[in-house]
Every structure is written in structure tokens, then in C-alpha cells.
Coordinates of C-alpha atoms in Angstrom, one line a residue:
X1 CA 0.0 0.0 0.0
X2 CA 3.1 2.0 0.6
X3 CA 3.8 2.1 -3.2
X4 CA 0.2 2.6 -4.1
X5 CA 0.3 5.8 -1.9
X6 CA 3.5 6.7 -3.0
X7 CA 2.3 6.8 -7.1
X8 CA -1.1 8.6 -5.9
X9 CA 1.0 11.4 -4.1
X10 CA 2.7 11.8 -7.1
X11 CA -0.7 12.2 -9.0
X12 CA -2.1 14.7 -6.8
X13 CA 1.1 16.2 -6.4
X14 CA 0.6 17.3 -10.3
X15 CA -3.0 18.1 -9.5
X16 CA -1.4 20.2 -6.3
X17 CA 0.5 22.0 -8.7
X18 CA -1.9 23.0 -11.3
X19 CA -3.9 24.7 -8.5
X20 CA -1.2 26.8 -7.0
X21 CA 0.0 28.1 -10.6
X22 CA -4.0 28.7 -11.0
X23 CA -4.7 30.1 -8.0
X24 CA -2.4 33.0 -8.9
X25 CA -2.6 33.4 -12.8
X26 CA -6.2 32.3 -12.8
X27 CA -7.9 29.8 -15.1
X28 CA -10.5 27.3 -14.2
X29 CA -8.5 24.1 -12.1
X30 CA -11.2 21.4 -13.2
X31 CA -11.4 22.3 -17.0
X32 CA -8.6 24.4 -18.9
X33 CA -5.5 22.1 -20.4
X34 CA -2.2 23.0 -18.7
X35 CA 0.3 25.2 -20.9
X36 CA 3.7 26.2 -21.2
X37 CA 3.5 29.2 -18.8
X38 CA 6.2 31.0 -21.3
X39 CA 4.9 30.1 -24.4
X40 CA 1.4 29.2 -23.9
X41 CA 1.7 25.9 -25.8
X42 CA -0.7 23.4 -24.4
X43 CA 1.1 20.2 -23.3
X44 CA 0.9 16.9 -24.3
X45 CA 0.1 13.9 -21.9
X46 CA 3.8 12.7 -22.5
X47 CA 4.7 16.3 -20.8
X48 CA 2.6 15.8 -17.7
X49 CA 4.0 12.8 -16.0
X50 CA 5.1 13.7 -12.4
X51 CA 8.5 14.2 -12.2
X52 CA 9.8 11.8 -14.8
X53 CA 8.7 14.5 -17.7
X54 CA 10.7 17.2 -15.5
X55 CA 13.6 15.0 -15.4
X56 CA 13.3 13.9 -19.6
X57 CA 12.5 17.6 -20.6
X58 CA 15.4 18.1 -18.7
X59 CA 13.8 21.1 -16.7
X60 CA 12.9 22.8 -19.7
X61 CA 9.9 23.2 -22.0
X62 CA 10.2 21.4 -25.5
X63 CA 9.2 24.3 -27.3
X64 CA 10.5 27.6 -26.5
X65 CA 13.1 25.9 -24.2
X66 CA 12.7 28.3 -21.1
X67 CA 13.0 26.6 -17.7
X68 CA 9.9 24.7 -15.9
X69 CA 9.4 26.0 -12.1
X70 CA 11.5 23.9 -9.4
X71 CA 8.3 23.8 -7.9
X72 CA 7.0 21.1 -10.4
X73 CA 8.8 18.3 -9.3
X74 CA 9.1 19.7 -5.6
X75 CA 5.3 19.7 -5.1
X76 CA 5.4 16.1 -6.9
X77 CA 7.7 14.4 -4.7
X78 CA 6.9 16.3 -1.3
X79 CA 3.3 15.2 -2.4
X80 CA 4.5 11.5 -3.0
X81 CA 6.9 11.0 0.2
X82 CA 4.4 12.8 2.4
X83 CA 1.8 10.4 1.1
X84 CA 4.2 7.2 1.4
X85 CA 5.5 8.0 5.0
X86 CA 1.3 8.7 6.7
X87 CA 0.4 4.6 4.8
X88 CA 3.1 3.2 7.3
X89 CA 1.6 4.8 9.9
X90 CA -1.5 2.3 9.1
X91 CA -1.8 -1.4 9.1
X92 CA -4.6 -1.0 6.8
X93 CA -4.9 3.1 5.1
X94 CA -7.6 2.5 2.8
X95 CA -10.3 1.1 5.3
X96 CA -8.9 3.8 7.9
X97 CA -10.9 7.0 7.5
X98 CA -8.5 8.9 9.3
X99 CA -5.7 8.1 6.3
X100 CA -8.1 9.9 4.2
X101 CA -8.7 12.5 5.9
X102 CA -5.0 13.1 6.8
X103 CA -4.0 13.1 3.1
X104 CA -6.9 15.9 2.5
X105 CA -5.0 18.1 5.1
X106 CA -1.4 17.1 3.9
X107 CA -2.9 18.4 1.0
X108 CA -3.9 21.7 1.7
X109 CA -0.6 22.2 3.8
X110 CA 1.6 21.6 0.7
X111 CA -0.3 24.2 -1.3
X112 CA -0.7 26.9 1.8
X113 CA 3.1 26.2 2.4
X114 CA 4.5 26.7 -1.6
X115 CA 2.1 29.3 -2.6
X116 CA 3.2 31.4 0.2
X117 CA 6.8 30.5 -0.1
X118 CA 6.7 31.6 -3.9
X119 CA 3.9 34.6 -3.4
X120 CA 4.2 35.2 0.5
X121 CA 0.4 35.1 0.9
X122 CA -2.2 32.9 2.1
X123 CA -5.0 32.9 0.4
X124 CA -8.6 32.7 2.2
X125 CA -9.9 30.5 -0.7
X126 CA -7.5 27.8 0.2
X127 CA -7.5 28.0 4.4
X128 CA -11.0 29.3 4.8
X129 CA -12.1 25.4 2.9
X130 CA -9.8 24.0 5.0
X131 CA -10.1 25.4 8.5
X132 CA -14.3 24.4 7.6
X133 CA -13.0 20.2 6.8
X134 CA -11.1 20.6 9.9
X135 CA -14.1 21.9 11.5
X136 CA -16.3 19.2 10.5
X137 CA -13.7 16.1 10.9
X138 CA -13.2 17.6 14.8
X139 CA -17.4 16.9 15.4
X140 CA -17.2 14.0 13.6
X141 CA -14.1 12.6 15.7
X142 CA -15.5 13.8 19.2
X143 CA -13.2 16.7 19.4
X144 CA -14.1 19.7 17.9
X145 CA -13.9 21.4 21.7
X146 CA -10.6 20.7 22.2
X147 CA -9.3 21.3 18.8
X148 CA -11.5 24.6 18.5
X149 CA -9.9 25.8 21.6
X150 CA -6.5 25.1 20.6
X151 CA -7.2 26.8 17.3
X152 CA -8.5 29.9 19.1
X153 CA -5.6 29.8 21.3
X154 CA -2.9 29.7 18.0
X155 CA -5.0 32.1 16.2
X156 CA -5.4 34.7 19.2
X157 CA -1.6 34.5 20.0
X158 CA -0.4 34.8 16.2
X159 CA -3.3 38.2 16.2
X160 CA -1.3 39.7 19.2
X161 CA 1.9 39.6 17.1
X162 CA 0.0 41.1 13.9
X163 CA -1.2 43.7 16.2
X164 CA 2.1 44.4 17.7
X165 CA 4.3 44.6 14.7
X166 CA 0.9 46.3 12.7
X167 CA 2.0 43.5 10.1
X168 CA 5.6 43.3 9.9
X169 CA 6.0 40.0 11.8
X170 CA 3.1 38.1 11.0
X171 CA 0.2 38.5 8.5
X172 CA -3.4 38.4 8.6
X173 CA -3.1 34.9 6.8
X174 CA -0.7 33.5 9.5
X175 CA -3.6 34.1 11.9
X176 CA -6.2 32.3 9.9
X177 CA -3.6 29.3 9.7
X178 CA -3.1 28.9 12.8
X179 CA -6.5 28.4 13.6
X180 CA -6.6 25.3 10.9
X181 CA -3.4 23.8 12.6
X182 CA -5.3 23.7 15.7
X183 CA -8.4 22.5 14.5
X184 CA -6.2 19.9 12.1
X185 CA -4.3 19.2 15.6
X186 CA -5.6 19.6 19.4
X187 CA -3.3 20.5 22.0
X188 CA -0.6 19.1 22.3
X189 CA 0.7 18.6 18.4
X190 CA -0.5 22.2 17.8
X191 CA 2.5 23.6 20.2
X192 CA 4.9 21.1 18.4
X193 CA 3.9 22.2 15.2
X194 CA 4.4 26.0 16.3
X195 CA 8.0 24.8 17.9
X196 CA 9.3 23.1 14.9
X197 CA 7.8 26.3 12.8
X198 CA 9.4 28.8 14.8
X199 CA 12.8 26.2 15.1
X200 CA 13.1 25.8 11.5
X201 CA 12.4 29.5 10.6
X202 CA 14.9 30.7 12.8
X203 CA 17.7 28.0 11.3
X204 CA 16.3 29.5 7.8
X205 CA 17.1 32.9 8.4
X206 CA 20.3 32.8 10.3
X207 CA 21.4 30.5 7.2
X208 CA 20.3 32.9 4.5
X209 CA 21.6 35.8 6.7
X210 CA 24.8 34.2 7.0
X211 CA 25.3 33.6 2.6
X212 CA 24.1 37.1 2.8
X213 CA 21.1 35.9 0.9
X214 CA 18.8 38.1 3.3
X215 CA 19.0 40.9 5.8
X216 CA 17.8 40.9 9.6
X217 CA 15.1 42.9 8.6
X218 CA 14.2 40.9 5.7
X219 CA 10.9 39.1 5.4
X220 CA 10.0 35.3 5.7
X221 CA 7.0 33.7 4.4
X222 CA 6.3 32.2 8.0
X223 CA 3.6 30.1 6.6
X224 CA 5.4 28.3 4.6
X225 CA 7.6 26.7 8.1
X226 CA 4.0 26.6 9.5
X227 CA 3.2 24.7 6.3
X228 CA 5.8 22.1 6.3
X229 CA 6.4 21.8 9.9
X230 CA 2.0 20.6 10.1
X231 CA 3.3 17.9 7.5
X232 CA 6.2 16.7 10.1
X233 CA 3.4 16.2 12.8
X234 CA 0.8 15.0 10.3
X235 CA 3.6 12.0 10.2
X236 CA 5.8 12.2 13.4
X237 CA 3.9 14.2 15.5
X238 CA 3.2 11.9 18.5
X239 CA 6.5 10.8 18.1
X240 CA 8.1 13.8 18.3
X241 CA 6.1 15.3 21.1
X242 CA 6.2 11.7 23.2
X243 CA 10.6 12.4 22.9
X244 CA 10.5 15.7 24.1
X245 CA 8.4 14.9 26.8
X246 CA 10.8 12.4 27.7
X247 CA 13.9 14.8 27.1
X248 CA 12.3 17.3 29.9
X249 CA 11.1 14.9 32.2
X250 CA 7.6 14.8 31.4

């Protein structure tokens, strides 16, 4: 079943990444072909295998030969992996509803966490959906409560910090993120999610300060590290948090 997961995270990984080009050219996701975004060729099936037509093509387009997007084959194989790594978690995934419903939020993570890394923005047509699925798989899992309160919580602190910085640390998006996290999580993954997030961000910026790729007082598209950092405790998150405790003493 590994496998099987493994080829459909590839499929909706090029699904994934129709959407996010979409979502900020515009274009209908369900009907128009996909194109050559330089040359507006439409492509052929051949052209739209995941990964493998990246890797033939060489990175470029057949036609006018300008470069494909890194994010192609990114969004493919973070898609597939992701996909592969929740199926172990399961002796049997497809009768396990909560499989499904993990790869539905792995999902919209990979898309909140590329389009904001390539556009810094979160859009409210892509969390709003989700934070309502979060919603509904919370009342129909028995814990909506706790998950609603940990989402409030997130949300409330990540408001402050808008608020604070009038927008320089944190957007508006952030905020409505972090309320799907919580919902997607409870208490206590939600805190190990905003750990590795704020972890990870901070080994980010000190890198790309360091190859003087950025500045101190240069931006990072924080939802993005939210982004991946929900797909690490999607997959390890009990893990994770059941070591720390362990490492403090808890």
C-alpha cells in the first residue's frame, strides 16, 4: 500500500501544482489544459507525467526551451513522500478514514506552504475550505472542543503579534492558519507544530543571513515553516512530542 500511496501522491502532487499556478494566474483548475506558462503551448500527456517528464525535458519546456518552475517536481515528490510516510503509519490506510482524511489536510498544507513560499500570501480561498473540513472532521471525531480551543488559542496568540508589529512580523493569513493547525491538531501537536515552525524559521534565516542571501530585517514567508512543519506532525507528531516529553522529564 506503501507504493500505491507513494504513485497517488505523485498524481495529486501534479493536481497540487496545477492549483497553486491557477490560484495566482487564474484559469479554471477542473477544465482548462495546462500550458507552457512562457509560451502558452498546451502540453501533451507525455509532458505531464510527475517528475519523470521534469527529469526527460530536462527542466525545460520542448518548445521555446525556457526553464519549468523547481516547484513542479518539488510539489510532486513532497506530495508522494508525504503520502508514502502517513500509509506506514496504518496497518490497513484504505479502510482507515483517518488516512483519508490526513491526506486531504497534507494536502492543503503543501499548497498553503509553496504558494506562500513563492507569493508570501495565504490565500482565504484555500485555508477558509480548509479550516471548515477541519471543523467538521473535529465533530465528527469527538473533538471539535478541544481542537476549537487550541485553534482559538494559536490564532489569538499569532493576532497579538500582527497587532504588535501592525503586520511586519506576521500576517493576517498566519492568523487564519493557525487556527486550521489547531483545528487539524488539538493540544498538544498544535504547540509542536508552532515549535518546529518557529525552530526551523529561525535555522532559515540565520542560514540565509549568514550567505548574505537576506538581511535581519528581511521578510520570511512564515507560513510556509508553519506549512511544512504541520506535514512533520501529520507523520511524526506523536513521536516527536512523546521524545520531548521524555527529554524534559515529562
Amino acid at each position: 500500500m506503501t507504493v500505491v500511496s507513494i504513485i497517488l501522491g505523485l498524481i495529486i502532487g501534479s493536481f497540487l501544482n496545477v492549483v497553486i499556478y491557477r490560484l495566482y494566474h487564474g484559469g479554471s483548475i477542473l477544465v482548462s489544459r495546462s500550458i507552457c506558462p512562457a509560451c502558452r503551448r498546451h502540453l501533451t500527456p507525455w509532458e505531464l507525467v510527475p517528475v519523470l517528464s521534469f527529469v526527460f525535458l530536462r527542466g525545460r519546456c520542448r518548445t521555446c526551451h525556457k526553464k519549468i518552475s523547481w516547484q513542479y517536481p518539488v510539489v510532486e515528490l513532497t506530495c508522494a513522500l508525504t503520502f508514502g510516510l502517513l500509509a506506514l503509519n496504518y496497518q490497513s490506510p484504505v479502510s482507515n478514514v483517518q488516512f483519508w482524511i490526513q491526506l486531504v489536510f497534507a494536502s492543503f498544507l503543501i499548497v498553503i506552504a509553496m504558494f506562500d513560499l513563492k507569493h508570501y500570501l495565504i490565500l482565504d480561498k484555500v485555508v477558509w475550505p480548509g479550516i471548515i473540513l477541519a471543523a467538521i472532521s473535529g465533530i465528527w471525531g469527538g473533538h471539535f472542543v478541544p481542537s476549537l480551543l487550541a485553534g482559538a488559542g494559536l490564532a489569538l496568540f499569532f493576532l497579538l503579534q500582527y497587532l504588535l508589529s501592525q503586520g511586519r512580523w506576521i500576517g493576517l493569513g498566519d492568523v487564519k492558519l493557525g487556527l486550521f493547525l489547531g483545528l487539524v491538531f488539538g493540544w498538544p501537536l498544535t504547540l509542536t507544530c508552532i515549535a518546529l515552525a518557529y525552530f526551523s524559521g529561525a535555522a532559515v534565516g540565520v542560514l540565509l543571513i549568514g550567505l548574505k542571501r537576506k538581511q535581519l530585517s528581511s521578510q520570511l514567508p512564515f507560513g510556509a515553516f508553519l506549512g511544512f512543519s504541520g506535514i512533520i506532525v501529520l507523520i511524526w507528531g506523536p513521536a516527536i512530542t512523546g521524545w520531548y516529553a521524555k527529554l524534559i522529564g515529562l
